[in-house]
Coordinates of N, CA and C in Angstrom, one line a residue:
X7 N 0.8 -1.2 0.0 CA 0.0 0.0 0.0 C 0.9 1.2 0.0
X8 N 0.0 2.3 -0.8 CA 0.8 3.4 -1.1 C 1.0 4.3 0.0
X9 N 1.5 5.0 0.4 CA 1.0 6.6 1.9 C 1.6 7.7 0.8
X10 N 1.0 8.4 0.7 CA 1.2 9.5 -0.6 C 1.2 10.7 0.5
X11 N 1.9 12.2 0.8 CA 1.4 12.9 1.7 C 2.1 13.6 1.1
X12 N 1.5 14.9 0.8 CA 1.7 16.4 0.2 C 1.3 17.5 1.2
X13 N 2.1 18.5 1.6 CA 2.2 19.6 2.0 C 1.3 20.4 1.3
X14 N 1.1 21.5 2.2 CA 0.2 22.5 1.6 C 0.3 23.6 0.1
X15 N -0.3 23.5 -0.8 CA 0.2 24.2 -1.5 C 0.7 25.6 -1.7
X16 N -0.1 26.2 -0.7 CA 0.4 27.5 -0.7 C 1.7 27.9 -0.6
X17 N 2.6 26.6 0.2 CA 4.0 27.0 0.4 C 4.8 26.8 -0.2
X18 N 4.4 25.9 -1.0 CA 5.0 25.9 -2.3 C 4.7 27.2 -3.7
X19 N 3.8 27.6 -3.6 CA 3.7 28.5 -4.2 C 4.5 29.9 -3.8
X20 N 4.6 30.3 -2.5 CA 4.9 31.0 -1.8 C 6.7 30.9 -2.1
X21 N 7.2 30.0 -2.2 CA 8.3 29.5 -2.1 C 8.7 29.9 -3.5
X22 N 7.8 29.0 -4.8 CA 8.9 29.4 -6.1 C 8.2 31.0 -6.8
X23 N 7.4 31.7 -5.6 CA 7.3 32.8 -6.0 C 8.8 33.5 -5.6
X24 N 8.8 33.2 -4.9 CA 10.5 34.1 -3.6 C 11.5 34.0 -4.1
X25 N 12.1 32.8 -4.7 CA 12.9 32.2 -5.0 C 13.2 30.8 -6.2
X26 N 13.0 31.1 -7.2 CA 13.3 30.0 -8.7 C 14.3 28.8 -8.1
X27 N 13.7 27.8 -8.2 CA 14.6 26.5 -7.6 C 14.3 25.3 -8.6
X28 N 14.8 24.4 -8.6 CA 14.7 23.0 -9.3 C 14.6 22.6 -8.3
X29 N 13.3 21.6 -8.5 CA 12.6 20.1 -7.7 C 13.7 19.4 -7.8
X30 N 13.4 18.2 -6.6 CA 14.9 17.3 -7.0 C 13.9 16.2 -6.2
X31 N 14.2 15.0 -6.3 CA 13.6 13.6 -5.8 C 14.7 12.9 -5.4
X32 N 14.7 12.6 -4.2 CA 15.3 11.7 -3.1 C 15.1 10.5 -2.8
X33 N 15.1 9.2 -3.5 CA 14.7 7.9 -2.9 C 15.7 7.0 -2.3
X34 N 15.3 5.9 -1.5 CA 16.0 4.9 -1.2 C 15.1 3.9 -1.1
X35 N 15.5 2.7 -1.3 CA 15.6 1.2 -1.4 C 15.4 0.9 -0.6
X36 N 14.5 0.2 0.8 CA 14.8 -0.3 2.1 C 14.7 -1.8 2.0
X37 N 16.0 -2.5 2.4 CA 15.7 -3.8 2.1 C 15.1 -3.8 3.1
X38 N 14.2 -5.2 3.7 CA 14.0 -5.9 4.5 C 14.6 -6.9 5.0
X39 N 15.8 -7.4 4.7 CA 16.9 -8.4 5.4 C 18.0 -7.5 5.7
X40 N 17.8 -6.2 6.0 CA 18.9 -5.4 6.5 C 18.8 -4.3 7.4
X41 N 19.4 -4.1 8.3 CA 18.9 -3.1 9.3 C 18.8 -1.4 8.7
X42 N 19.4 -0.6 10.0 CA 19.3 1.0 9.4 C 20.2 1.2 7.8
X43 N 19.0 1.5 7.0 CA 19.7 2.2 5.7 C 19.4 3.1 5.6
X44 N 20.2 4.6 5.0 CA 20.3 5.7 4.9 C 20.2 6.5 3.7
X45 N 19.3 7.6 4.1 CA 19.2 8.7 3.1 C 19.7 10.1 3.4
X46 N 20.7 10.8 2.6 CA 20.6 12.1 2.9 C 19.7 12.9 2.8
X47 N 19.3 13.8 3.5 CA 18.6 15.2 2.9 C 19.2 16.4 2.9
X48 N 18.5 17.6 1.8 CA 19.3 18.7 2.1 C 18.1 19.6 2.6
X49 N 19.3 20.6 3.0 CA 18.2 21.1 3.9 C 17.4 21.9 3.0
X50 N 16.3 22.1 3.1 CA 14.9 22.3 1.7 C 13.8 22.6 2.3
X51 N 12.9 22.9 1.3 CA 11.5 22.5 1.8 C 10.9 21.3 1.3
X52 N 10.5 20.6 1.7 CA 9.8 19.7 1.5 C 8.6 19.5 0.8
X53 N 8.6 19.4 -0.6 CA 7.0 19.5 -1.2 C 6.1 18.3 -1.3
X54 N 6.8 17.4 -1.7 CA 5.9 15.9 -1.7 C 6.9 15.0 -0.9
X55 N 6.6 13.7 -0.2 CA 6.9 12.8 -0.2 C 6.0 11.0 -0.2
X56 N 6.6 10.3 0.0 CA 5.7 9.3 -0.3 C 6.4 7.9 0.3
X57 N 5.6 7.1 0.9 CA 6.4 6.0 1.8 C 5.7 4.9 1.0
X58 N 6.3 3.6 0.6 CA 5.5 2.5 -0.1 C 6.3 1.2 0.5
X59 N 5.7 -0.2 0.6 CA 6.2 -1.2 1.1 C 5.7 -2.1 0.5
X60 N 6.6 -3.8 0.0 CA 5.9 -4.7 -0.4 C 7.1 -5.9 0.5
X61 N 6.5 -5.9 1.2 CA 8.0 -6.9 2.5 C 6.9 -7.8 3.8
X62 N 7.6 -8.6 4.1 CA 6.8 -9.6 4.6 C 8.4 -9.4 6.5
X63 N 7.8 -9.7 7.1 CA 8.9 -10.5 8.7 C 9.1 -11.9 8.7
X64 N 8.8 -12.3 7.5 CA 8.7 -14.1 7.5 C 8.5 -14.9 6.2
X65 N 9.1 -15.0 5.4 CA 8.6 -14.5 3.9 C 7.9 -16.2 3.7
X66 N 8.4 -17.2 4.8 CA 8.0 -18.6 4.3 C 6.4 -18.8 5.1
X67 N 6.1 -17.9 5.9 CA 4.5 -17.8 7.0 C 3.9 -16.5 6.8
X68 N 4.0 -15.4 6.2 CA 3.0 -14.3 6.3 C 3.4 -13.6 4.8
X69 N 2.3 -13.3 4.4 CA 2.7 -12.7 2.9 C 2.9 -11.2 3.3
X70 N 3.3 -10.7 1.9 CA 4.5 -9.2 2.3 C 2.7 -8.0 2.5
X71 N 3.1 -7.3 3.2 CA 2.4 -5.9 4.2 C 2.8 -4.6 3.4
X72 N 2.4 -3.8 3.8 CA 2.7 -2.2 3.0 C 3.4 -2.1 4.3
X73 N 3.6 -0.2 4.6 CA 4.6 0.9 5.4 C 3.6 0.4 7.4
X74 N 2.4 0.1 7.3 CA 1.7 -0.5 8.1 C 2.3 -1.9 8.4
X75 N 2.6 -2.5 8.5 CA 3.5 -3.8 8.8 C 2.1 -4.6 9.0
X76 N 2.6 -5.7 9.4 CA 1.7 -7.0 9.6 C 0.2 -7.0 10.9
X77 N -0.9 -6.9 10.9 CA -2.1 -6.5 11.1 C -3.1 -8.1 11.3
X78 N -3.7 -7.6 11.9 CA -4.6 -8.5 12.2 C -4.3 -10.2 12.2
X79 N -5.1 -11.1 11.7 CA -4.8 -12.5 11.9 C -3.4 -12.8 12.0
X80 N -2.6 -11.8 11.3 CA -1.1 -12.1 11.2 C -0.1 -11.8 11.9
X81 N -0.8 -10.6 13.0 CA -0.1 -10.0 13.7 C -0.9 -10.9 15.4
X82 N -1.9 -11.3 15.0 CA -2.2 -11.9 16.0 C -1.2 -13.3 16.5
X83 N -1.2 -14.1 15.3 CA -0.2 -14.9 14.8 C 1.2 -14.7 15.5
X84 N 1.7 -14.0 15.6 CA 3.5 -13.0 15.6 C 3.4 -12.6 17.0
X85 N 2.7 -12.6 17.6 CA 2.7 -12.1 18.9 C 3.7 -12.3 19.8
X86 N 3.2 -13.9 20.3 CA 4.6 -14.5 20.5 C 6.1 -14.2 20.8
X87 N 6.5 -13.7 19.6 CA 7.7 -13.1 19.0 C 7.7 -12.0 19.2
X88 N 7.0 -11.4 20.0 CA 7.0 -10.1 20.0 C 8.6 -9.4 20.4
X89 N 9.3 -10.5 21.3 CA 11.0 -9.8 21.9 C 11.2 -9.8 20.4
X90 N 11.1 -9.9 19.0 CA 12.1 -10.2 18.0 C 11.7 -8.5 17.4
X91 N 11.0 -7.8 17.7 CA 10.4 -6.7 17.6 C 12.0 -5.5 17.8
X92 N 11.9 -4.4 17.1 CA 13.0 -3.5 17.2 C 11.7 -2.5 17.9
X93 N 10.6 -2.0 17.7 CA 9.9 -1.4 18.4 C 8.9 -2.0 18.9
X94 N 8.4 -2.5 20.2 CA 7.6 -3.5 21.2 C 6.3 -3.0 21.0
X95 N 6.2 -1.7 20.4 CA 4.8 -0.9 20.5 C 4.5 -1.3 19.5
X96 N 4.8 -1.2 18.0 CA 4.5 -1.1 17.1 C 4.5 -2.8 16.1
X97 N 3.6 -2.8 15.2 CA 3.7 -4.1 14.6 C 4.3 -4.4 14.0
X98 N 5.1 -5.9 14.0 CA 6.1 -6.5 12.8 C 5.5 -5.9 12.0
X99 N 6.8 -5.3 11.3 CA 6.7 -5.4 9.6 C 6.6 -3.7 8.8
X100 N 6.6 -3.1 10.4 CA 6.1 -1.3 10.5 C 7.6 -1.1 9.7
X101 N 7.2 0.5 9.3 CA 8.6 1.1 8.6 C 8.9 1.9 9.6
X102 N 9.9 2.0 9.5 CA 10.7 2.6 10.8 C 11.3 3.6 9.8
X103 N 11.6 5.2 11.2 CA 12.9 5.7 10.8 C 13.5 6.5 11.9
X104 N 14.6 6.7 11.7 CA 15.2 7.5 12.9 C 16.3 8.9 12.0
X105 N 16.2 9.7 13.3 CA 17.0 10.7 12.7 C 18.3 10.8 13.8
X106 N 18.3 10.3 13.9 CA 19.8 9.9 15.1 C 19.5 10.2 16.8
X107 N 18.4 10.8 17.1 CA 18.1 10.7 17.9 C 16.8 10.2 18.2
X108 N 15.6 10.0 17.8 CA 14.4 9.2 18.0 C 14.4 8.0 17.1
X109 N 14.1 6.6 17.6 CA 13.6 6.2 16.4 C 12.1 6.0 16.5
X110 N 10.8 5.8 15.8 CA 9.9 6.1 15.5 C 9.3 5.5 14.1
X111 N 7.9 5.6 13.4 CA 7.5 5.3 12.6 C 7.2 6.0 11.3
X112 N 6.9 5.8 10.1 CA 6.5 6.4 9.1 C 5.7 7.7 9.6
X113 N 4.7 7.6 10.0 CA 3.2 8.4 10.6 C 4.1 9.6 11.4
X114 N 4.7 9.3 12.1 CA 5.7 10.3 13.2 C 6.5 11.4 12.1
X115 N 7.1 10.7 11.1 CA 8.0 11.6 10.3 C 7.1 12.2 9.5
X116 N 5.7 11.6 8.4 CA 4.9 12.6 8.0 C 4.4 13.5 9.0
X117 N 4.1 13.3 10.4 CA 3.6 14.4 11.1 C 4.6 15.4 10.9
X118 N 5.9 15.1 11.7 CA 6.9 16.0 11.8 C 7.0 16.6 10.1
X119 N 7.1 16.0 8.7 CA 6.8 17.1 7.5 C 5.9 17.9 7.5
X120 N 4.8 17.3 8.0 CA 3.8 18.4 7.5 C 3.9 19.5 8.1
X121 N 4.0 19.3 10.0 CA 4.1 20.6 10.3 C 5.2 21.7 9.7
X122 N 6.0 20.9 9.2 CA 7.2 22.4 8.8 C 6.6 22.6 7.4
X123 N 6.0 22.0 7.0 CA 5.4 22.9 5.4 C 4.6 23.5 6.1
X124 N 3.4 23.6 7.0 CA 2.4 24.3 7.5 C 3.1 25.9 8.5
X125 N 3.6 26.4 8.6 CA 5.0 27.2 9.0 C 6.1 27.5 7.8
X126 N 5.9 26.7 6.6 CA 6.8 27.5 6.2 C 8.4 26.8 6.1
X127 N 8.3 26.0 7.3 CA 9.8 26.5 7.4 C 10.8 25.0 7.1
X128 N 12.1 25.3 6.1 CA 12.6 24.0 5.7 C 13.0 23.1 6.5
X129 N 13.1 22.0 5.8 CA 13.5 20.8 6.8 C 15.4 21.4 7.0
X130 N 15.6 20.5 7.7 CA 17.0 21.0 7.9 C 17.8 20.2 7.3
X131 N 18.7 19.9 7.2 CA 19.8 18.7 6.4 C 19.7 17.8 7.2
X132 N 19.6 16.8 6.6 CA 18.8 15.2 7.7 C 19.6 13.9 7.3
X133 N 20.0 13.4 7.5 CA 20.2 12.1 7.5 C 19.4 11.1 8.3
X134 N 18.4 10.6 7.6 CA 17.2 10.1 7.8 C 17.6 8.6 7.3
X135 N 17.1 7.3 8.9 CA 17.7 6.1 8.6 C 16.1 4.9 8.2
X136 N 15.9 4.0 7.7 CA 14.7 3.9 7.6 C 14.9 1.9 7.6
X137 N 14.0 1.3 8.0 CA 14.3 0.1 8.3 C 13.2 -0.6 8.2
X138 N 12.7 -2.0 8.4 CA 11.7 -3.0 8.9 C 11.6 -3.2 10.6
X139 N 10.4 -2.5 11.0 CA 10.0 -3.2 12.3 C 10.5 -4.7 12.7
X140 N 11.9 -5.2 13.3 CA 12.5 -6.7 13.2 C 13.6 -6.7 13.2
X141 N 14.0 -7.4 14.5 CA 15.2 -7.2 15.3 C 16.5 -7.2 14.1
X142 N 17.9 -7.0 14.5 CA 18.9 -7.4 13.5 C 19.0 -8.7 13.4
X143 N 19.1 -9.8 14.9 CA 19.0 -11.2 14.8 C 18.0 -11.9 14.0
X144 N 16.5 -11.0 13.4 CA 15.5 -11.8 13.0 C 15.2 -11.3 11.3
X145 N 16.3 -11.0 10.8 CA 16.2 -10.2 9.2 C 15.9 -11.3 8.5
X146 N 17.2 -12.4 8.5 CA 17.4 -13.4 7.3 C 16.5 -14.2 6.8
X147 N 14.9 -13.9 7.5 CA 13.9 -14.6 6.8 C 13.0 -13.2 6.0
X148 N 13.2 -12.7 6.6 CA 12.3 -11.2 5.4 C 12.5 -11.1 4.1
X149 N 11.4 -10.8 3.5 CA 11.8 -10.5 1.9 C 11.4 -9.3 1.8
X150 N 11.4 -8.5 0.6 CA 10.4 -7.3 0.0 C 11.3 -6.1 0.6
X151 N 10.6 -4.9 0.0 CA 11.5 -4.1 0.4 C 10.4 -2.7 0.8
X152 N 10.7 -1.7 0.8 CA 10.1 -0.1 1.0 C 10.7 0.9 0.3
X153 N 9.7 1.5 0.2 CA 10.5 2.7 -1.1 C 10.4 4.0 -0.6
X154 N 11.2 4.5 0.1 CA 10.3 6.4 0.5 C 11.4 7.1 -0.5
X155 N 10.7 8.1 -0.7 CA 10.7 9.5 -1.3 C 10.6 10.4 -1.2
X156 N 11.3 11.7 -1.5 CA 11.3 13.0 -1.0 C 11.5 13.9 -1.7
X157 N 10.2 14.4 -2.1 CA 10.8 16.2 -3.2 C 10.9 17.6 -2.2
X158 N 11.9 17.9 -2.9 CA 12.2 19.0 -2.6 C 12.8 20.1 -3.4
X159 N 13.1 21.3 -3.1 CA 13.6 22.5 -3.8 C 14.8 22.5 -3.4
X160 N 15.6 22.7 -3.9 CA 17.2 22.4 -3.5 C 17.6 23.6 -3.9

């Protein structure tokens, strides 16, 4: 499943009225058999971004989940296993990310975009790490991966 989330347009209008910039698009690849992987950012404003997932925590017992990780009968299922969890709150299979000091979920980081487009004000230069909900000991059965994205005015 897709998570598509767009800032407000006015700030973008506001923005290539002030200042002529080129859009630029930021992606990374999240495996799901590998822990924190990394994206740069620059510091910008943030006009679109977009989180997508096709990845499973078990690729031979649960079929692959979107940026929402594993849900219902499946997560009921997994419970168990819950120590194999990198976040205890949140369900196998969730997209993670951290920015060197929190780590946290997809939903958390679109919050935190939206409010700086709603204010105006750019993101800062980020190195943003992004993962599968699932310990480092419990990767080598995952498959699928996640795709986030980030436009910006550079």
């Amino acid at each position: 499943m897709t998570h598509r989330f767009a800032p407000l347009l006015l700030i973008v209008a506001t923005v290539a009225i002030a200042a002529p910039a080129a859009a630029a698009t930021h992606c990374l690849d999240v495996d799901a058999r590998r822990g924190w992987q990394y994206l740069e950012l620059p510091d910008s404003f943030m006009i679109d971004w977009y989180f997508d997932a096709d990845w499973t925590v078990d690729a031979r017992s649960y079929p692959p989940v979107g940026v929402e990780g594993h849900r219902g009968a499946d997560a009921t299922a997994l419970e168990p296993y819950a120590g194999f969890k990198l976040v205890r709150s949140l369900p196998f299979g969730r997209l993670l990310y951290t920015d060197g000091d929190i780590v946290a979920d997809y939903a958390a980081l679109d919050e935190e975009l939206e409010a700086a487009a709603r204010v105006g004000r750019p993101l800062d230069a980020a190195r943003l790490g992004f993962r599968i909900n699932d310990a480092d000991a419990a990767l080598a059965d995952n498959a699928g991966k996640a795709t986030v994205c980030f436009q910006s005015f550079d």
